[in-house]
PDB file of C-alpha atoms and ligand atoms in Angstrom:
ATOM      1  CA  MET P   1       0.000   0.000   0.000  1.00 56.00           C
ATOM      2  CA  GLN P   2       1.226   3.503  -0.874  1.00 70.00           C
ATOM      3  CA  GLU P   3       1.694   6.025   1.867  1.00 92.00           C
ATOM      4  CA  LEU P   4      -1.165   8.367   2.764  1.00 96.00           C
ATOM      5  CA  SER P   5      -0.630  11.579   0.870  1.00 97.00           C
ATOM      6  CA  ILE P   6      -2.595  14.820   0.704  1.00 98.00           C
ATOM      7  CA  THR P   7      -2.094  17.073  -2.330  1.00 98.00           C
ATOM      8  CA  PRO P   8      -3.785  20.471  -2.615  1.00 98.00           C
ATOM      9  CA  LEU P   9      -5.941  20.920  -5.709  1.00 98.00           C
ATOM     10  CA  GLY P  10      -6.889  24.569  -5.434  1.00 96.00           C
ATOM     11  CA  HIS P  11      -6.153  27.759  -3.529  1.00 94.00           C
ATOM     12  CA  ALA P  12      -9.685  28.287  -2.221  1.00 96.00           C
ATOM     13  CA  MET P  13      -9.982  24.659  -1.163  1.00 98.00           C
ATOM     14  CA  GLY P  14      -9.696  21.081  -2.376  1.00 98.00           C
ATOM     15  CA  ALA P  15      -7.095  18.381  -1.826  1.00 98.00           C
ATOM     16  CA  GLU P  16      -6.643  14.876  -3.169  1.00 98.00           C
ATOM     17  CA  VAL P  17      -6.069  12.066  -0.713  1.00 98.00           C
ATOM     18  CA  THR P  18      -4.301   8.937  -1.945  1.00 98.00           C
ATOM     19  CA  GLY P  19      -2.732   5.901  -0.315  1.00 97.00           C
ATOM     20  CA  LEU P  20      -5.783   4.763   1.637  1.00 97.00           C
ATOM     21  CA  ASP P  21      -7.669   1.511   1.152  1.00 97.00           C
ATOM     22  CA  LEU P  22     -11.245   2.568   1.869  1.00 97.00           C
ATOM     23  CA  THR P  23     -12.476  -1.016   1.857  1.00 96.00           C
ATOM     24  CA  GLN P  24     -10.711  -1.368   5.219  1.00 96.00           C
ATOM     25  CA  PRO P  25     -11.384   0.581   8.420  1.00 96.00           C
ATOM     26  CA  LEU P  26      -9.086   3.616   8.773  1.00 96.00           C
ATOM     27  CA  ASP P  27      -6.558   3.317  11.569  1.00 96.00           C
ATOM     28  CA  GLU P  28      -6.762   6.106  14.124  1.00 96.00           C
ATOM     29  CA  ALA P  29      -3.675   7.973  12.886  1.00 96.00           C
ATOM     30  CA  SER P  30      -4.948   8.021   9.290  1.00 97.00           C
ATOM     31  CA  ARG P  31      -8.446   9.011  10.411  1.00 97.00           C
ATOM     32  CA  ARG P  32      -7.005  11.967  12.284  1.00 97.00           C
ATOM     33  CA  ARG P  33      -4.836  13.069   9.396  1.00 97.00           C
ATOM     34  CA  VAL P  34      -7.757  12.907   7.007  1.00 98.00           C
ATOM     35  CA  HIS P  35     -10.006  14.725   9.456  1.00 98.00           C
ATOM     36  CA  ASP P  36      -7.438  17.514   9.907  1.00 98.00           C
ATOM     37  CA  ALA P  37      -7.029  17.732   6.130  1.00 98.00           C
ATOM     38  CA  TRP P  38     -10.814  17.962   5.799  1.00 98.00           C
ATOM     39  CA  LEU P  39     -10.982  20.941   8.161  1.00 98.00           C
ATOM     40  CA  ARG P  40      -8.064  22.596   6.391  1.00 98.00           C
ATOM     41  CA  HIS P  41      -8.899  21.905   2.730  1.00 98.00           C
ATOM     42  CA  VAL P  42     -12.702  21.697   3.170  1.00 98.00           C
ATOM     43  CA  VAL P  43     -13.234  19.511   0.067  1.00 98.00           C
ATOM     44  CA  LEU P  44     -11.306  16.227  -0.183  1.00 98.00           C
ATOM     45  CA  VAL P  45     -11.135  13.947  -3.209  1.00 98.00           C
ATOM     46  CA  PHE P  46     -10.474  10.205  -2.763  1.00 98.00           C
ATOM     47  CA  PRO P  47      -9.911   8.628  -6.191  1.00 98.00           C
ATOM     48  CA  GLY P  48     -10.172   4.973  -7.211  1.00 98.00           C
ATOM     49  CA  ASN P  49     -13.218   3.783  -5.263  1.00 98.00           C
ATOM     50  CA  ALA P  50     -15.426   2.435  -8.037  1.00 98.00           C
ATOM     51  CA  GLN P  51     -15.520  -0.968  -6.338  1.00 97.00           C
ATOM     52  CA  LEU P  52     -16.616   0.339  -2.951  1.00 98.00           C
ATOM     53  CA  THR P  53     -19.903  -1.256  -1.848  1.00 98.00           C
ATOM     54  CA  PRO P  54     -22.776   0.764  -0.333  1.00 98.00           C
ATOM     55  CA  GLU P  55     -21.772  -0.666   3.065  1.00 98.00           C
ATOM     56  CA  GLY P  56     -18.197   0.475   2.375  1.00 98.00           C
ATOM     57  CA  LEU P  57     -19.351   4.011   1.578  1.00 98.00           C
ATOM     58  CA  ILE P  58     -21.423   4.081   4.751  1.00 98.00           C
ATOM     59  CA  ALA P  59     -18.526   2.809   6.868  1.00 98.00           C
ATOM     60  CA  PHE P  60     -16.118   5.337   5.350  1.00 98.00           C
ATOM     61  CA  SER P  61     -18.565   8.239   5.801  1.00 98.00           C
ATOM     62  CA  ARG P  62     -19.084   7.343   9.469  1.00 98.00           C
ATOM     63  CA  ASN P  63     -15.480   8.418  10.113  1.00 98.00           C
ATOM     64  CA  PHE P  64     -16.718  11.998   9.770  1.00 98.00           C
ATOM     65  CA  GLY P  65     -19.885  11.924  11.823  1.00 97.00           C
ATOM     66  CA  GLU P  66     -23.161  10.231  12.491  1.00 98.00           C
ATOM     67  CA  LEU P  67     -25.040   9.679   9.247  1.00 98.00           C
ATOM     68  CA  ASP P  68     -28.315  11.284   8.339  1.00 95.00           C
ATOM     69  CA  THR P  69     -31.134   8.850   7.685  1.00 93.00           C
ATOM     70  CA  HIS P  70     -32.784  11.373   5.376  1.00 91.00           C
ATOM     71  CA  GLU P  71     -36.069  12.126   7.122  1.00 87.00           C
ATOM     72  CA  SER P  72     -36.187  15.299   5.000  1.00 85.00           C
ATOM     73  CA  GLN P  73     -36.151  13.282   1.744  1.00 85.00           C
ATOM     74  CA  ALA P  74     -38.786  11.276  -0.091  1.00 85.00           C
ATOM     75  CA  PRO P  75     -38.091   7.570   0.617  1.00 89.00           C
ATOM     76  CA  GLU P  76     -37.982   6.615  -3.077  1.00 89.00           C
ATOM     77  CA  THR P  77     -34.798   8.676  -3.527  1.00 92.00           C
ATOM     78  CA  LEU P  78     -32.903   6.475  -1.047  1.00 95.00           C
ATOM     79  CA  LEU P  79     -31.028   3.275  -1.842  1.00 96.00           C
ATOM     80  CA  GLU P  80     -33.103   0.179  -1.131  1.00 94.00           C
ATOM     81  CA  GLY P  81     -32.143  -1.205   2.254  1.00 95.00           C
ATOM     82  CA  HIS P  82     -29.841   1.739   3.071  1.00 97.00           C
ATOM     83  CA  ARG P  83     -31.566   4.845   4.417  1.00 96.00           C
ATOM     84  CA  GLU P  84     -28.122   6.425   4.800  1.00 97.00           C
ATOM     85  CA  ILE P  85     -27.623   6.591   1.024  1.00 98.00           C
ATOM     86  CA  LEU P  86     -29.295   9.060  -1.295  1.00 97.00           C
ATOM     87  CA  VAL P  87     -29.098   8.068  -4.960  1.00 97.00           C
ATOM     88  CA  VAL P  88     -28.215  11.122  -7.055  1.00 97.00           C
ATOM     89  CA  SER P  89     -28.806   9.804 -10.536  1.00 97.00           C
ATOM     90  CA  ASN P  90     -30.412  10.405 -13.893  1.00 97.00           C
ATOM     91  CA  ARG P  91     -30.878   6.658 -14.422  1.00 96.00           C
ATOM     92  CA  GLN P  92     -34.464   5.432 -14.292  1.00 93.00           C
ATOM     93  CA  ARG P  93     -35.381   4.311 -10.781  1.00 87.00           C
ATOM     94  CA  LEU P  94     -38.031   1.683 -10.129  1.00 82.00           C
ATOM     95  CA  GLY P  95     -39.168   2.019 -13.756  1.00 88.00           C
ATOM     96  CA  ARG P  96     -39.721   5.788 -13.510  1.00 89.00           C
ATOM     97  CA  PRO P  97     -37.632   8.910 -14.254  1.00 91.00           C
ATOM     98  CA  SER P  98     -35.289   9.491 -11.350  1.00 93.00           C
ATOM     99  CA  GLN P  99     -36.478  12.132  -8.892  1.00 91.00           C
ATOM    100  CA  THR P 100     -32.880  13.193  -8.267  1.00 94.00           C
ATOM    101  CA  ARG P 101     -31.922  13.633 -11.934  1.00 94.00           C
ATOM    102  CA  ASN P 102     -31.683  17.407 -11.415  1.00 94.00           C
ATOM    103  CA  THR P 103     -30.478  17.504  -7.798  1.00 94.00           C
ATOM    104  CA  GLY P 104     -28.251  20.397  -6.778  1.00 96.00           C
ATOM    105  CA  ARG P 105     -28.818  22.686  -9.748  1.00 96.00           C
ATOM    106  CA  ASN P 106     -28.570  25.945  -7.823  1.00 97.00           C
ATOM    107  CA  TRP P 107     -26.021  27.104  -5.259  1.00 98.00           C
ATOM    108  CA  HIS P 108     -26.929  25.546  -1.934  1.00 98.00           C
ATOM    109  CA  THR P 109     -25.776  24.146   1.351  1.00 97.00           C
ATOM    110  CA  ASP P 110     -27.193  20.647   1.803  1.00 97.00           C
ATOM    111  CA  LEU P 111     -30.384  20.496   3.839  1.00 95.00           C
ATOM    112  CA  SER P 112     -30.336  24.214   4.691  1.00 96.00           C
ATOM    113  CA  TYR P 113     -34.082  24.028   4.025  1.00 95.00           C
ATOM    114  CA  SER P 114     -34.350  21.793   7.090  1.00 94.00           C
ATOM    115  CA  LEU P 115     -33.802  22.484  10.780  1.00 93.00           C
ATOM    116  CA  ARG P 116     -30.609  20.481  10.536  1.00 92.00           C
ATOM    117  CA  PRO P 117     -28.310  21.372   7.644  1.00 95.00           C
ATOM    118  CA  ALA P 118     -25.852  18.528   7.038  1.00 97.00           C
ATOM    119  CA  LYS P 119     -22.436  18.560   8.676  1.00 98.00           C
ATOM    120  CA  GLY P 120     -20.870  17.219   5.527  1.00 98.00           C
ATOM    121  CA  ALA P 121     -21.334  14.702   2.780  1.00 98.00           C
ATOM    122  CA  ALA P 122     -19.479  12.092   0.778  1.00 98.00           C
ATOM    123  CA  LEU P 123     -20.479  11.618  -2.860  1.00 98.00           C
ATOM    124  CA  LEU P 124     -19.250   8.575  -4.796  1.00 98.00           C
ATOM    125  CA  CYS P 125     -19.263   8.739  -8.583  1.00 98.00           C
ATOM    126  CA  LEU P 126     -20.189   5.388 -10.166  1.00 98.00           C
ATOM    127  CA  GLU P 127     -21.036   6.571 -13.676  1.00 98.00           C
ATOM    128  CA  LYS P 128     -20.414   9.838 -15.458  1.00 98.00           C
ATOM    129  CA  PRO P 129     -20.994  11.332 -18.891  1.00 98.00           C
ATOM    130  CA  PRO P 130     -17.948  11.463 -21.212  1.00 97.00           C
ATOM    131  CA  VAL P 131     -17.720  15.229 -20.721  1.00 97.00           C
ATOM    132  CA  GLY P 132     -19.284  17.677 -18.264  1.00 97.00           C
ATOM    133  CA  GLY P 133     -21.410  17.058 -15.204  1.00 98.00           C
ATOM    134  CA  ASP P 134     -18.909  18.859 -12.958  1.00 98.00           C
ATOM    135  CA  THR P 135     -19.690  20.070  -9.441  1.00 98.00           C
ATOM    136  CA  MET P 136     -18.480  23.372  -7.966  1.00 98.00           C
ATOM    137  CA  TRP P 137     -18.001  24.251  -4.298  1.00 98.00           C
ATOM    138  CA  ALA P 138     -17.629  27.772  -2.872  1.00 98.00           C
ATOM    139  CA  ASN P 139     -15.701  28.518   0.295  1.00 98.00           C
ATOM    140  CA  LEU P 140     -18.072  30.507   2.516  1.00 98.00           C
ATOM    141  CA  THR P 141     -15.446  31.228   5.159  1.00 98.00           C
ATOM    142  CA  MET P 142     -13.433  33.127   2.562  1.00 98.00           C
ATOM    143  CA  ALA P 143     -16.637  34.764   1.414  1.00 98.00           C
ATOM    144  CA  HIS P 144     -17.320  36.025   4.934  1.00 98.00           C
ATOM    145  CA  ASP P 145     -13.782  37.111   5.709  1.00 98.00           C
ATOM    146  CA  THR P 146     -13.393  39.129   2.504  1.00 98.00           C
ATOM    147  CA  LEU P 147     -16.452  41.293   3.190  1.00 98.00           C
ATOM    148  CA  SER P 148     -15.603  44.726   4.577  1.00 98.00           C
ATOM    149  CA  PRO P 149     -15.656  44.914   8.381  1.00 98.00           C
ATOM    150  CA  ARG P 150     -18.676  47.232   8.033  1.00 98.00           C
ATOM    151  CA  MET P 151     -20.620  44.693   5.949  1.00 98.00           C
ATOM    152  CA  GLN P 152     -19.597  41.910   8.344  1.00 98.00           C
ATOM    153  CA  ALA P 153     -21.091  43.973  11.164  1.00 98.00           C
ATOM    154  CA  ILE P 154     -24.270  44.649   9.178  1.00 98.00           C
ATOM    155  CA  ILE P 155     -24.977  40.974   8.534  1.00 98.00           C
ATOM    156  CA  ALA P 156     -23.634  39.641  11.845  1.00 98.00           C
ATOM    157  CA  ASP P 157     -27.037  39.303  13.511  1.00 97.00           C
ATOM    158  CA  MET P 158     -29.180  38.828  10.452  1.00 98.00           C
ATOM    159  CA  GLU P 159     -31.315  35.759   9.915  1.00 97.00           C
ATOM    160  CA  ALA P 160     -32.740  34.424   6.679  1.00 97.00           C
ATOM    161  CA  VAL P 161     -35.496  32.088   5.566  1.00 97.00           C
ATOM    162  CA  HIS P 162     -34.514  28.956   3.606  1.00 97.00           C
ATOM    163  CA  ASP P 163     -37.206  27.390   1.478  1.00 96.00           C
ATOM    164  CA  VAL P 164     -37.276  23.974  -0.184  1.00 96.00           C
ATOM    165  CA  THR P 165     -39.454  25.345  -2.992  1.00 95.00           C
ATOM    166  CA  LEU P 166     -36.382  27.265  -4.199  1.00 96.00           C
ATOM    167  CA  VAL P 167     -34.622  24.017  -5.093  1.00 94.00           C
ATOM    168  CA  ARG P 168     -34.133  24.600  -8.808  1.00 95.00           C
ATOM    169  CA  GLY P 169     -36.070  22.134 -10.907  1.00 93.00           C
ATOM    170  CA  LEU P 170     -38.133  20.879  -7.949  1.00 93.00           C
ATOM    171  CA  PHE P 171     -41.388  21.447  -9.792  1.00 92.00           C
ATOM    172  CA  ALA P 172     -40.168  19.391 -12.765  1.00 92.00           C
ATOM    173  CA  ARG P 173     -40.340  16.370 -10.452  1.00 90.00           C
ATOM    174  CA  ASP P 174     -43.304  14.193  -9.651  1.00 91.00           C
ATOM    175  CA  PRO P 175     -46.012  16.390  -8.000  1.00 94.00           C
ATOM    176  CA  ALA P 176     -46.567  13.793  -5.272  1.00 92.00           C
ATOM    177  CA  LEU P 177     -42.859  13.879  -4.419  1.00 89.00           C
ATOM    178  CA  VAL P 178     -42.834  17.682  -4.443  1.00 92.00           C
ATOM    179  CA  ALA P 179     -45.795  17.708  -2.051  1.00 93.00           C
ATOM    180  CA  GLU P 180     -43.944  15.250   0.171  1.00 91.00           C
ATOM    181  CA  MET P 181     -40.776  17.392   0.170  1.00 90.00           C
ATOM    182  CA  ARG P 182     -42.826  20.483   1.087  1.00 94.00           C
ATOM    183  CA  ARG P 183     -44.669  18.632   3.832  1.00 93.00           C
ATOM    184  CA  ARG P 184     -41.388  17.415   5.298  1.00 91.00           C
ATOM    185  CA  ASN P 185     -39.693  20.803   4.972  1.00 93.00           C
ATOM    186  CA  PRO P 186     -41.670  23.932   5.894  1.00 95.00           C
ATOM    187  CA  PRO P 187     -39.633  27.184   5.564  1.00 96.00           C
ATOM    188  CA  VAL P 188     -36.955  27.549   8.259  1.00 97.00           C
ATOM    189  CA  VAL P 189     -34.832  30.358   9.647  1.00 97.00           C
ATOM    190  CA  HIS P 190     -31.041  30.205   9.923  1.00 97.00           C
ATOM    191  CA  PRO P 191     -28.473  32.827  10.886  1.00 97.00           C
ATOM    192  CA  MET P 192     -26.701  34.450   7.926  1.00 98.00           C
ATOM    193  CA  VAL P 193     -23.370  34.003   9.664  1.00 98.00           C
ATOM    194  CA  ARG P 194     -22.450  30.624  11.074  1.00 97.00           C
ATOM    195  CA  VAL P 195     -19.621  29.772  13.431  1.00 97.00           C
ATOM    196  CA  HIS P 196     -17.921  26.520  12.527  1.00 97.00           C
ATOM    197  CA  PRO P 197     -18.168  24.257  15.586  1.00 97.00           C
ATOM    198  CA  GLU P 198     -14.668  22.820  15.074  1.00 97.00           C
ATOM    199  CA  THR P 199     -12.566  25.636  13.594  1.00 98.00           C
ATOM    200  CA  GLY P 200     -14.421  28.517  15.275  1.00 98.00           C
ATOM    201  CA  ARG P 201     -14.332  30.430  11.984  1.00 98.00           C
ATOM    202  CA  LYS P 202     -17.275  32.420  10.675  1.00 98.00           C
ATOM    203  CA  SER P 203     -18.877  31.751   7.319  1.00 98.00           C
ATOM    204  CA  LEU P 204     -21.655  33.262   5.289  1.00 98.00           C
ATOM    205  CA  LEU P 205     -24.678  31.001   4.921  1.00 97.00           C
ATOM    206  CA  ALA P 206     -25.550  32.186   1.441  1.00 89.00           C
ATOM    207  CA  GLY P 207     -27.104  30.385  -1.508  1.00 96.00           C
ATOM    208  CA  GLU P 208     -30.006  30.422  -3.905  1.00 97.00           C
ATOM    209  CA  ARG P 209     -32.420  28.627  -1.594  1.00 97.00           C
ATOM    210  CA  VAL P 210     -32.616  31.627   0.713  1.00 97.00           C
ATOM    211  CA  SER P 211     -35.929  33.360   0.117  1.00 96.00           C
ATOM    212  CA  HIS P 212     -35.409  36.515   2.173  1.00 96.00           C
ATOM    213  CA  ILE P 213     -33.606  38.154   5.055  1.00 97.00           C
ATOM    214  CA  LEU P 214     -35.790  38.743   8.085  1.00 96.00           C
ATOM    215  CA  GLY P 215     -36.641  42.334   8.963  1.00 95.00           C
ATOM    216  CA  LEU P 216     -35.877  43.824   5.545  1.00 96.00           C
ATOM    217  CA  THR P 217     -38.285  44.759   2.802  1.00 96.00           C
ATOM    218  CA  GLU P 218     -38.488  42.435  -0.192  1.00 95.00           C
ATOM    219  CA  GLU P 219     -36.476  44.900  -2.244  1.00 97.00           C
ATOM    220  CA  GLU P 220     -33.752  45.391   0.374  1.00 97.00           C
ATOM    221  CA  SER P 221     -33.497  41.676   0.909  1.00 97.00           C
ATOM    222  CA  ALA P 222     -33.290  40.840  -2.810  1.00 97.00           C
ATOM    223  CA  ALA P 223     -30.545  43.411  -3.373  1.00 98.00           C
ATOM    224  CA  LEU P 224     -28.458  42.317  -0.395  1.00 98.00           C
ATOM    225  CA  LEU P 225     -28.894  38.609  -1.134  1.00 98.00           C
ATOM    226  CA  GLY P 226     -27.995  39.219  -4.774  1.00 98.00           C
ATOM    227  CA  PHE P 227     -24.782  40.900  -3.728  1.00 98.00           C
ATOM    228  CA  LEU P 228     -23.893  38.309  -1.071  1.00 98.00           C
ATOM    229  CA  ASN P 229     -24.551  35.348  -3.370  1.00 98.00           C
ATOM    230  CA  ALA P 230     -22.545  36.852  -6.229  1.00 98.00           C
ATOM    231  CA  HIS P 231     -19.713  37.616  -3.828  1.00 98.00           C
ATOM    232  CA  ALA P 232     -19.790  34.174  -2.183  1.00 98.00           C
ATOM    233  CA  THR P 233     -19.684  32.271  -5.454  1.00 98.00           C
ATOM    234  CA  SER P 234     -17.098  34.399  -7.235  1.00 98.00           C
ATOM    235  CA  PRO P 235     -14.404  32.307  -8.954  1.00 98.00           C
ATOM    236  CA  GLU P 236     -11.719  33.122  -6.371  1.00 97.00           C
ATOM    237  CA  PHE P 237     -13.624  31.116  -3.755  1.00 98.00           C
ATOM    238  CA  VAL P 238     -14.571  28.173  -5.954  1.00 98.00           C
ATOM    239  CA  TYR P 239     -13.167  24.679  -6.462  1.00 98.00           C
ATOM    240  CA  ARG P 240     -14.556  22.928  -9.552  1.00 98.00           C
ATOM    241  CA  HIS P 241     -14.422  19.155  -9.607  1.00 98.00           C
ATOM    242  CA  ARG P 242     -14.197  17.239 -12.862  1.00 98.00           C
ATOM    243  CA  TRP P 243     -15.406  13.785 -11.869  1.00 98.00           C
ATOM    244  CA  ARG P 244     -13.699  10.478 -12.618  1.00 98.00           C
ATOM    245  CA  VAL P 245     -15.543   7.232 -12.006  1.00 98.00           C
ATOM    246  CA  GLY P 246     -14.565   6.042  -8.532  1.00 98.00           C
ATOM    247  CA  ASP P 247     -13.993   9.504  -7.039  1.00 98.00           C
ATOM    248  CA  ILE P 248     -15.421  10.149  -3.610  1.00 98.00           C
ATOM    249  CA  VAL P 249     -15.686  13.834  -2.815  1.00 99.00           C
ATOM    250  CA  LEU P 250     -16.073  14.635   0.867  1.00 98.00           C
ATOM    251  CA  TRP P 251     -17.100  18.205   1.704  1.00 98.00           C
ATOM    252  CA  ASP P 252     -17.588  20.234   4.835  1.00 98.00           C
ATOM    253  CA  ASN P 253     -21.146  21.513   4.501  1.00 98.00           C
ATOM    254  CA  ARG P 254     -20.752  23.867   7.486  1.00 98.00           C
ATOM    255  CA  CYS P 255     -18.697  26.370   5.518  1.00 98.00           C
ATOM    256  CA  THR P 256     -19.451  25.744   1.829  1.00 98.00           C
ATOM    257  CA  CYS P 257     -22.175  25.795  -0.754  1.00 98.00           C
ATOM    258  CA  HIS P 258     -22.143  23.883  -4.019  1.00 98.00           C
ATOM    259  CA  VAL P 259     -23.857  23.463  -7.364  1.00 98.00           C
ATOM    260  CA  ALA P 260     -24.132  20.496  -9.747  1.00 98.00           C
ATOM    261  CA  LEU P 261     -23.783  21.748 -13.317  1.00 98.00           C
ATOM    262  CA  PRO P 262     -26.211  20.497 -15.975  1.00 95.00           C
ATOM    263  CA  ASP P 263     -23.519  20.936 -18.664  1.00 95.00           C
ATOM    264  CA  PHE P 264     -23.725  17.405 -20.016  1.00 97.00           C
ATOM    265  CA  ASP P 265     -25.700  15.207 -22.388  1.00 97.00           C
ATOM    266  CA  GLN P 266     -28.655  14.144 -20.247  1.00 93.00           C
ATOM    267  CA  ALA P 267     -29.009  10.963 -22.336  1.00 95.00           C
ATOM    268  CA  GLN P 268     -25.719   9.788 -20.778  1.00 97.00           C
ATOM    269  CA  PRO P 269     -25.898   8.213 -17.330  1.00 97.00           C
ATOM    270  CA  ARG P 270     -24.583  10.105 -14.334  1.00 98.00           C
ATOM    271  CA  HIS P 271     -24.942   8.023 -11.201  1.00 98.00           C
ATOM    272  CA  MET P 272     -23.714   8.900  -7.717  1.00 98.00           C
ATOM    273  CA  LEU P 273     -24.321   7.733  -4.153  1.00 98.00           C
ATOM    274  CA  ARG P 274     -24.315  10.202  -1.284  1.00 98.00           C
ATOM    275  CA  CYS P 275     -24.028   9.852   2.468  1.00 98.00           C
ATOM    276  CA  SER P 276     -24.667  12.947   4.586  1.00 98.00           C
ATOM    277  CA  MET P 277     -23.326  13.469   8.064  1.00 98.00           C
ATOM    278  CA  GLN P 278     -25.884  14.830  10.467  1.00 96.00           C
ATOM    279  CA  GLY P 279     -25.427  18.467  11.432  1.00 95.00           C
ATOM    280  CA  GLU P 280     -26.384  20.310  14.576  1.00 91.00           C
ATOM    281  CA  ALA P 281     -30.010  21.344  14.983  1.00 89.00           C
ATOM    282  CA  VAL P 282     -29.610  25.084  14.498  1.00 87.00           C
ATOM    283  CA  GLY P 283     -32.684  26.349  12.701  1.00 89.00           C
ATOM    284  CA  ARG P 284     -36.211  27.216  13.752  1.00 94.00           C
ATOM    285  CA  LEU P 285     -39.460  27.195  11.863  1.00 95.00           C
ATOM    286  CA  ALA P 286     -40.182  30.429  10.023  1.00 94.00           C
ATOM    287  CA  ASP P 287     -43.083  32.550  11.250  1.00 83.00           C
ATOM    288  CA  ALA P 288     -45.831  32.942   8.715  1.00 64.00           C
ATOM    289  CA  GLY P 289     -45.805  35.972   6.449  1.00 68.00           C
ATOM    290  CA  PRO P 290     -43.542  37.261   3.703  1.00 71.00           C
ATOM    291  CA  ALA P 291     -41.353  40.372   3.955  1.00 78.00           C
ATOM    292  CA  PRO P 292     -43.193  43.674   3.525  1.00 84.00           C
ATOM    293  CA  SER P 293     -42.746  45.338   0.137  1.00 86.00           C
ATOM    294  CA  ARG P 294     -41.523  48.907  -0.292  1.00 87.00           C
ATOM    295  CA  GLU P 295     -45.042  49.785  -1.448  1.00 89.00           C
ATOM    296  CA  GLN P 296     -46.448  48.580   1.866  1.00 89.00           C
ATOM    297  CA  MET P 297     -43.854  50.642   3.749  1.00 87.00           C
ATOM    298  CA  ILE P 298     -44.872  53.743   1.768  1.00 86.00           C
ATOM    299  CA  GLN P 299     -48.516  53.140   2.684  1.00 88.00           C
ATOM    300  CA  ALA P 300     -47.647  52.603   6.331  1.00 87.00           C
ATOM    301  CA  VAL P 301     -45.668  55.852   6.511  1.00 87.00           C
ATOM    302  CA  ALA P 302     -48.455  57.736   4.682  1.00 86.00           C
ATOM    303  CA  ALA P 303     -50.958  56.470   7.239  1.00 88.00           C
ATOM    304  CA  LEU P 304     -48.854  57.969  10.052  1.00 85.00           C
ATOM    305  CA  SER P 305     -48.482  61.431   8.520  1.00 78.00           C
TER     306      SER P 305
HETATM  307  O1  AKG F 401     -24.644  15.691  -8.322  1.00 89.22           O
HETATM  308  C1  AKG F 401     -23.818  16.432  -7.806  1.00 89.22           C
HETATM  309  O2  AKG F 401     -22.735  16.693  -8.319  1.00 89.22           O
HETATM  310  C2  AKG F 401     -24.107  17.040  -6.471  1.00 89.22           C
HETATM  311  C3  AKG F 401     -25.567  17.035  -6.174  1.00 89.22           C
HETATM  312  C4  AKG F 401     -25.810  17.630  -4.827  1.00 89.22           C
HETATM  313  O3  AKG F 401     -26.064  18.780  -4.671  1.00 89.22           O
HETATM  314  C5  AKG F 401     -25.647  16.765  -3.657  1.00 89.22           C
HETATM  315  O4  AKG F 401     -25.512  15.553  -3.807  1.00 89.22           O
HETATM  316  O5  AKG F 401     -25.658  17.303  -2.555  1.00 89.22           O
HETATM  317 FE1  FE2 F 402     -26.116  19.252  -2.568  1.00 89.22          FE
END
């Protein structure tokens, strides 16, 4: 067996880990080195795992936390007999179009539309199109730290609503599944700035599944979110992964967002298995009622004068 080696892949984040046999349990020293590399490089790539079984993926993923059993997901999107594995695939499933064929098509942090955004995830590529089908991750710690101190102070105590209906392409899926996803995931509130429980560093919880910032008008919220999302996903903060069959990509979901690009021939199979590590319960259910519009504010002020 080669020696464990960790090679950076990008400046913003990303490192490749080789020299591990993931069909065997990791010894404690290797587990620690990989865990430290995960915190440091945020996205880790483990090549050459096409033969790993579902049980092997589950066992490997458990090195990084307790696994989510996907209560927030429709059961038909999970691997038969393994609630810990979500099948992200455009292959037909159970004789029907796959309900995860367009998963991850806008910038998001996994499960931010639930009370418990994932801690991290491991995605194993079993089939990929000849070209395209890349995934991009953005480093939200960098995004936070490169805002001006004044902007950091402005957003420090802000909270935002995350909404499963903003999952791009959701409504192209089976209406019964969409109803199920909405029933399982009413809108939730999360802080805009998160503190990483292990590194203590702040990050910006941005993404395209945020509907609005609490306490602002619709217009203020849209403008600020537009700026923050553009800033957070600017190329300087992004690692783009070009998949090879057998790659496992492990990401820290507490300080990143990601997007799965639809830049490939959809007639070609793209088939991945994902385990998510359970995050801390940080959110709360959103109170009813959308943000007031500027028009409503004008009317309210007029009524006072
Ligand atoms: O298919 C991908 O590349 C990623 C999809 C996604 O967002 C996820 O599995 O969390
Ligand atoms: Fe995702």
